[in-house]
mmCIF file of C-alpha atoms in Angstrom:
data_model
loop_
_atom_site.group_PDB
_atom_site.id
_atom_site.type_symbol
_atom_site.label_atom_id
_atom_site.label_comp_id
_atom_site.label_asym_id
_atom_site.label_seq_id
_atom_site.Cartn_x
_atom_site.Cartn_y
_atom_site.Cartn_z
ATOM 1 C CA MET O 52 91.300 79.806 90.375
ATOM 2 C CA ALA O 53 93.538 80.555 93.322
ATOM 3 C CA GLN O 54 92.182 83.050 95.824
ATOM 4 C CA PRO O 55 94.113 85.960 97.400
ATOM 5 C CA VAL O 56 96.070 84.858 100.454
ATOM 6 C CA SER O 57 98.734 86.220 102.765
ATOM 7 C CA PRO O 58 100.941 83.170 103.442
ATOM 8 C CA SER O 59 103.430 84.405 106.022
ATOM 9 C CA GLY O 60 106.786 82.674 105.624
ATOM 10 C CA LEU O 61 106.239 81.468 102.033
ATOM 11 C CA THR O 62 109.676 80.451 100.704
ATOM 12 C CA LYS O 63 108.880 80.113 96.982
ATOM 13 C CA SER O 64 108.594 83.129 94.725
ATOM 14 C CA PRO O 65 107.533 83.946 91.169
ATOM 15 C CA ALA O 66 110.039 83.896 88.326
ATOM 16 C CA ILE O 67 110.869 87.363 87.017
ATOM 17 C CA ILE O 68 111.060 87.176 83.215
ATOM 18 C CA LEU O 69 112.576 90.088 81.287
ATOM 19 C CA VAL O 70 111.722 89.857 77.595
ATOM 20 C CA GLU O 71 114.478 91.119 75.294
ATOM 21 C CA PRO O 72 116.015 93.567 77.778
ATOM 22 C CA GLN O 73 118.280 96.050 76.047
ATOM 23 C CA MET O 74 120.467 97.506 78.787
ATOM 24 C CA GLY O 75 122.662 95.540 81.157
ATOM 25 C CA GLU O 76 122.158 98.240 83.790
ATOM 26 C CA ASN O 77 118.428 97.558 83.814
ATOM 27 C CA ILE O 78 118.964 93.827 84.215
ATOM 28 C CA GLY O 79 121.321 94.443 87.117
ATOM 29 C CA ALA O 80 118.977 96.916 88.762
ATOM 30 C CA ALA O 81 116.128 94.410 88.433
ATOM 31 C CA ALA O 82 118.289 91.707 90.051
ATOM 32 C CA ARG O 83 119.143 94.095 92.871
ATOM 33 C CA ALA O 84 115.443 94.871 93.425
ATOM 34 C CA MET O 85 114.663 91.166 93.528
ATOM 35 C CA ALA O 86 117.397 90.586 96.103
ATOM 36 C CA ASN O 87 116.084 93.448 98.230
ATOM 37 C CA PHE O 88 112.739 91.732 98.627
ATOM 38 C CA GLY O 89 113.568 88.031 98.523
ATOM 39 C CA LEU O 90 112.938 86.905 94.933
ATOM 40 C CA VAL O 91 115.600 84.725 93.308
ATOM 41 C CA ASP O 92 114.516 83.356 89.909
ATOM 42 C CA LEU O 93 115.557 85.757 87.119
ATOM 43 C CA ARG O 94 115.024 84.717 83.496
ATOM 44 C CA LEU O 95 116.077 86.605 80.381
ATOM 45 C CA VAL O 96 114.602 86.187 76.931
ATOM 46 C CA ASN O 97 117.098 86.988 74.187
ATOM 47 C CA PRO O 98 118.948 89.865 75.927
ATOM 48 C CA ARG O 99 120.334 92.304 73.370
ATOM 49 C CA ASP O 100 123.905 92.281 74.700
ATOM 50 C CA GLY O 101 124.056 88.612 75.638
ATOM 51 C CA TRP O 102 124.720 87.016 78.981
ATOM 52 C CA PRO O 103 126.645 87.225 81.250
ATOM 53 C CA ASN O 104 126.838 91.000 81.078
ATOM 54 C CA GLU O 105 129.453 92.980 83.006
ATOM 55 C CA ARG O 106 127.282 96.079 83.306
ATOM 56 C CA ALA O 107 124.402 94.030 84.640
ATOM 57 C CA ILE O 108 126.569 92.322 87.236
ATOM 58 C CA ALA O 109 128.017 95.669 88.337
ATOM 59 C CA SER O 110 124.541 97.217 88.613
ATOM 60 C CA ALA O 111 123.317 94.260 90.659
ATOM 61 C CA SER O 112 125.519 95.533 93.513
ATOM 62 C CA GLY O 113 126.448 92.135 94.886
ATOM 63 C CA ALA O 114 123.251 90.215 94.159
ATOM 64 C CA THR O 115 125.370 87.391 92.754
ATOM 65 C CA HIS O 116 123.057 84.712 94.143
ATOM 66 C CA ILE O 117 120.643 85.936 91.458
ATOM 67 C CA THR O 118 122.957 86.860 88.568
ATOM 68 C CA ASP O 119 124.926 83.596 88.910
ATOM 69 C CA ARG O 120 121.698 81.596 88.530
ATOM 70 C CA THR O 121 120.074 83.719 85.826
ATOM 71 C CA ARG O 122 118.803 81.626 82.930
ATOM 72 C CA VAL O 123 118.636 82.749 79.310
ATOM 73 C CA TYR O 124 116.013 81.606 76.783
ATOM 74 C CA ASP O 125 115.584 82.161 73.074
ATOM 75 C CA THR O 126 111.826 82.705 73.245
ATOM 76 C CA THR O 127 109.197 83.764 75.765
ATOM 77 C CA GLU O 128 107.426 80.439 75.240
ATOM 78 C CA GLU O 129 110.524 78.604 76.462
ATOM 79 C CA ALA O 130 110.902 80.930 79.460
ATOM 80 C CA VAL O 131 107.382 80.203 80.736
ATOM 81 C CA ALA O 132 107.199 76.537 79.734
ATOM 82 C CA ASP O 133 107.632 75.162 83.275
ATOM 83 C CA LEU O 134 105.263 77.669 84.883
ATOM 84 C CA SER O 135 101.611 77.007 85.653
ATOM 85 C CA PHE O 136 100.403 80.574 86.089
ATOM 86 C CA VAL O 137 101.830 83.736 84.523
ATOM 87 C CA MET O 138 100.953 87.420 84.774
ATOM 88 C CA ALA O 139 102.008 89.940 82.141
ATOM 89 C CA THR O 140 102.825 93.495 83.180
ATOM 90 C CA THR O 141 101.623 96.225 80.856
ATOM 91 C CA ARG O 142 100.626 99.874 81.056
ATOM 92 C CA ARG O 143 98.514 99.707 77.876
ATOM 93 C CA GLU O 144 95.010 98.367 77.535
ATOM 94 C CA ARG O 145 94.986 95.266 75.346
ATOM 95 C CA ASP O 146 92.165 94.012 73.185
ATOM 96 C CA MET O 147 92.001 90.752 75.116
ATOM 97 C CA LEU O 148 89.520 89.171 77.461
ATOM 98 C CA LYS O 149 91.880 88.810 80.427
ATOM 99 C CA VAL O 150 91.523 89.614 84.099
ATOM 100 C CA VAL O 151 93.372 92.833 84.986
ATOM 101 C CA ARG O 152 94.714 93.323 88.509
ATOM 102 C CA GLY O 153 96.664 95.894 90.452
ATOM 103 C CA PRO O 154 99.989 94.978 92.098
ATOM 104 C CA VAL O 155 98.624 94.260 95.577
ATOM 105 C CA GLU O 156 95.944 91.827 94.447
ATOM 106 C CA ALA O 157 98.244 90.346 91.790
ATOM 107 C CA THR O 158 100.958 89.356 94.243
ATOM 108 C CA SER O 159 98.400 87.850 96.574
ATOM 109 C CA ILE O 160 97.025 85.745 93.703
ATOM 110 C CA LEU O 161 100.542 84.635 92.757
ATOM 111 C CA ALA O 162 101.212 83.668 96.366
ATOM 112 C CA GLY O 163 98.083 81.538 96.381
ATOM 113 C CA TYR O 164 99.338 79.539 93.419
ATOM 114 C CA GLU O 165 102.835 79.215 94.886
ATOM 115 C CA GLN O 166 101.439 78.047 98.198
ATOM 116 C CA ALA O 167 99.397 75.425 96.342
ATOM 117 C CA GLY O 168 102.573 74.119 94.677
ATOM 118 C CA SER O 169 102.216 75.749 91.259
ATOM 119 C CA ARG O 170 105.127 77.684 89.788
ATOM 120 C CA THR O 171 104.337 81.239 88.733
ATOM 121 C CA GLY O 172 105.972 84.052 86.816
ATOM 122 C CA LEU O 173 105.805 87.757 85.993
ATOM 123 C CA LEU O 174 106.493 88.924 82.440
ATOM 124 C CA PHE O 175 108.167 92.308 81.884
ATOM 125 C CA GLY O 176 108.591 93.741 78.400
ATOM 126 C CA ARG O 177 111.215 95.708 76.549
ATOM 127 C CA GLU O 178 112.370 99.094 77.782
ATOM 128 C CA ARG O 179 111.008 100.967 74.775
ATOM 129 C CA TRP O 180 107.723 99.307 73.968
ATOM 130 C CA GLY O 181 106.937 96.554 76.431
ATOM 131 C CA LEU O 182 105.387 93.219 75.516
ATOM 132 C CA THR O 183 103.808 92.269 72.224
ATOM 133 C CA ASN O 184 100.177 91.171 72.136
ATOM 134 C CA GLU O 185 101.382 87.649 71.375
ATOM 135 C CA GLU O 186 103.504 87.661 74.543
ATOM 136 C CA VAL O 187 100.668 89.035 76.651
ATOM 137 C CA ALA O 188 98.482 86.282 75.219
ATOM 138 C CA LEU O 189 100.801 83.715 76.828
ATOM 139 C CA ALA O 190 99.859 85.063 80.263
ATOM 140 C CA ASP O 191 96.864 84.041 82.329
ATOM 141 C CA GLU O 192 96.191 87.529 83.651
ATOM 142 C CA ILE O 193 97.422 91.097 83.337
ATOM 143 C CA VAL O 194 98.876 93.260 86.089
ATOM 144 C CA THR O 195 99.165 97.006 85.671
ATOM 145 C CA LEU O 196 100.503 99.647 88.056
ATOM 146 C CA PRO O 197 98.452 102.681 89.140
ATOM 147 C CA VAL O 198 100.749 105.227 87.497
ATOM 148 C CA ASP O 199 99.774 108.756 86.542
ATOM 149 C CA PRO O 200 98.276 108.443 83.027
ATOM 150 C CA LYS O 201 99.937 111.732 82.098
ATOM 151 C CA PHE O 202 103.333 110.058 82.588
ATOM 152 C CA ALA O 203 102.822 106.319 82.514
ATOM 153 C CA SER O 204 106.259 105.241 81.281
ATOM 154 C CA LEU O 205 108.050 103.176 83.910
ATOM 155 C CA ASN O 206 111.603 101.866 83.805
ATOM 156 C CA ILE O 207 111.655 98.061 83.707
ATOM 157 C CA ALA O 208 113.771 97.800 86.855
ATOM 158 C CA GLN O 209 111.372 100.137 88.652
ATOM 159 C CA ALA O 210 108.458 97.925 87.666
ATOM 160 C CA VAL O 211 110.308 94.885 89.012
ATOM 161 C CA LEU O 212 110.994 96.796 92.220
ATOM 162 C CA VAL O 213 107.324 97.633 92.751
ATOM 163 C CA MET O 214 106.179 94.046 92.208
ATOM 164 C CA SER O 215 109.007 92.657 94.349
ATOM 165 C CA TYR O 216 108.071 95.003 97.169
ATOM 166 C CA GLU O 217 104.435 93.949 97.017
ATOM 167 C CA TRP O 218 105.529 90.322 96.988
ATOM 168 C CA ARG O 219 107.599 90.879 100.125
ATOM 169 C CA LYS O 220 104.586 92.259 101.972
ATOM 170 C CA VAL O 221 102.590 89.162 101.063
ATOM 171 C CA VAL O 222 105.385 86.845 102.219
ATOM 172 C CA LEU O 223 105.722 88.618 105.559
ATOM 173 C CA GLY O 224 101.982 88.391 106.023
ATOM 174 C CA GLU O 225 101.700 91.989 107.173
ATOM 175 C CA GLU O 226 100.858 95.209 105.391
ATOM 176 C CA GLU O 227 103.885 97.074 106.721
ATOM 177 C CA VAL O 228 106.951 95.365 108.212
ATOM 178 C CA THR O 229 110.284 97.125 108.608
ATOM 179 C CA PRO O 230 113.750 95.723 109.433
ATOM 180 C CA PHE O 231 113.946 97.938 112.517
ATOM 181 C CA SER O 232 111.358 99.741 114.588
ATOM 182 C CA THR O 233 110.760 102.932 116.492
ATOM 183 C CA PRO O 234 112.878 102.987 119.672
ATOM 184 C CA ASP O 235 111.139 102.269 122.942
ATOM 185 C CA ALA O 236 109.571 105.350 124.436
ATOM 186 C CA ILE O 237 112.030 107.431 126.449
ATOM 187 C CA GLN O 238 110.772 108.396 129.880
ATOM 188 C CA ALA O 239 109.771 112.023 129.975
ATOM 189 C CA ALA O 240 111.601 114.325 132.388
ATOM 190 C CA PRO O 241 109.910 115.217 135.686
ATOM 191 C CA LYS O 242 107.743 118.312 135.521
ATOM 192 C CA ALA O 243 110.045 120.051 137.985
ATOM 193 C CA ASP O 244 112.925 119.873 135.464
ATOM 194 C CA LEU O 245 110.633 121.107 132.705
ATOM 195 C CA ILE O 246 109.431 124.047 134.772
ATOM 196 C CA ARG O 247 113.005 125.053 135.624
ATOM 197 C CA MET O 248 113.838 124.991 131.910
ATOM 198 C CA PHE O 249 110.796 127.176 131.185
ATOM 199 C CA GLU O 250 111.893 129.688 133.824
ATOM 200 C CA HIS O 251 115.485 129.647 132.564
ATOM 201 C CA LEU O 252 114.340 130.301 128.997
ATOM 202 C CA GLU O 253 111.986 133.065 130.077
ATOM 203 C CA ARG O 254 114.730 134.832 132.027
ATOM 204 C CA ALA O 255 117.031 134.605 129.006
ATOM 205 C CA LEU O 256 114.324 136.049 126.774
ATOM 206 C CA ASP O 257 113.613 138.807 129.259
ATOM 207 C CA ALA O 258 117.278 139.755 129.177
ATOM 208 C CA VAL O 259 117.098 140.474 125.441
ATOM 209 C CA ASN O 260 113.737 142.261 125.665
ATOM 210 C CA PHE O 261 111.918 139.486 123.764
ATOM 211 C CA PHE O 262 108.527 140.063 125.370
ATOM 212 C CA ARG O 263 107.158 143.060 123.530
ATOM 213 C CA PRO O 264 104.837 144.661 124.343
ATOM 214 C CA PRO O 265 105.221 143.747 128.034
ATOM 215 C CA GLU O 266 101.497 143.282 128.581
ATOM 216 C CA LYS O 267 101.546 140.350 126.152
ATOM 217 C CA LYS O 268 104.210 138.470 128.106
ATOM 218 C CA PRO O 269 101.746 136.175 129.979
ATOM 219 C CA SER O 270 100.114 134.926 126.775
ATOM 220 C CA ILE O 271 103.482 134.490 124.992
ATOM 221 C CA VAL O 272 104.820 132.532 127.970
ATOM 222 C CA ARG O 273 101.772 130.274 127.936
ATOM 223 C CA ASN O 274 102.188 129.603 124.226
ATOM 224 C CA LEU O 275 105.894 128.811 124.629
ATOM 225 C CA ARG O 276 105.247 126.434 127.506
ATOM 226 C CA THR O 277 102.447 124.715 125.584
ATOM 227 C CA MET O 278 104.659 124.191 122.523
ATOM 228 C CA LEU O 279 107.633 122.917 124.496
ATOM 229 C CA GLN O 280 105.567 120.635 126.718
ATOM 230 C CA ARG O 281 104.189 118.767 123.693
ATOM 231 C CA ALA O 282 107.701 117.477 122.950
ATOM 232 C CA GLN O 283 107.817 115.394 126.177
ATOM 233 C CA PHE O 284 111.559 115.978 126.614
ATOM 234 C CA SER O 285 113.719 113.440 128.404
ATOM 235 C CA GLU O 286 116.016 114.508 131.251
ATOM 236 C CA GLN O 287 118.997 114.439 128.873
ATOM 237 C CA GLU O 288 117.144 116.599 126.360
ATOM 238 C CA ILE O 289 116.275 119.098 129.104
ATOM 239 C CA ARG O 290 119.959 119.330 130.059
ATOM 240 C CA THR O 291 120.909 119.831 126.413
ATOM 241 C CA LEU O 292 118.348 122.581 125.920
ATOM 242 C CA ARG O 293 119.444 124.371 129.066
ATOM 243 C CA GLY O 294 122.980 124.176 127.767
ATOM 244 C CA VAL O 295 121.811 125.802 124.544
ATOM 245 C CA ILE O 296 120.112 128.603 126.506
ATOM 246 C CA ALA O 297 123.240 129.102 128.604
ATOM 247 C CA ALA O 298 125.343 129.338 125.442
ATOM 248 C CA LEU O 299 123.027 131.995 124.047
ATOM 249 C CA GLU O 300 123.471 133.840 127.345
ATOM 250 C CA LYS O 301 127.223 133.582 126.666
ATOM 251 C CA ARG O 302 127.885 131.682 129.868
ATOM 252 C CA GLU O 303 131.255 129.940 130.117
ATOM 253 C CA THR O 304 129.690 126.811 131.550
ATOM 254 C CA ARG O 305 126.387 125.049 131.110
ATOM 255 C CA PRO O 306 123.936 124.593 134.002
ATOM 256 C CA SER O 307 124.697 121.389 135.885
ATOM 257 C CA ALA O 308 121.984 118.926 136.810
ATOM 258 C CA GLN O 309 123.875 118.247 140.033
ATOM 259 C CA LYS O 310 123.698 121.861 141.243
ATOM 260 C CA SER O 311 120.808 123.507 142.964
ATOM 261 C CA ASP O 312 118.278 125.418 140.922
ATOM 262 C CA GLU O 313 119.680 128.717 142.191
ATOM 263 C CA SER O 314 123.269 127.966 141.188
ATOM 264 C CA ALA O 315 122.198 126.464 137.849
ATOM 265 C CA ASP O 316 120.238 129.519 136.821
#
């Protein structure tokens, strides 16, 4: 039996097999989910409205590299005939002696087989009632999603999306990889700029009698400075905030960073 692996850069992927899908929109949404996460082999078993399907192609939102290559089969047996290892998705417990896995472990197992050169597949059942016991019996193992048992019904395209996402994480070889990252840290403004902003804000608050009662002003000022300092404002952010304070003071112009502290305040 193949063991769980995380083969970064794996180019092969499991076949996604939809058994007797009823709605073209669901087929298209499944194709779109596959495209989002790098799967390409979509197979349909006896789709109710035939194939090709205009609604499916429209719902695929441009994933034509998948819909153009989608293959249609008369039976589930034919759809899995060239595969060496198949997992059946189901939310119901079956009276079968089969290994049951969650999506994370399942995709890792599938990747192990693919990396070893064996073709694999994931079976998804009908929108209304899933896979028959006979169809589940064709699979080597079962994969089920950790849904809330009080509302376990999952749209077929959503199920494909979840498994495709987990597959993508295995392929990338990392638990969490995003197409873009947090910007590089912006250098915090000098403390002198921060202190001038504090003093500017405090004068503006004094002008509207914010510090009440007066004897509590020192503690309120400390709390304000503590809160604002945690933000680690950049120089540009300090200038923006001082402009906001100036606007609240109804000044015609904002404080300029080029002026002296006296003229700015």
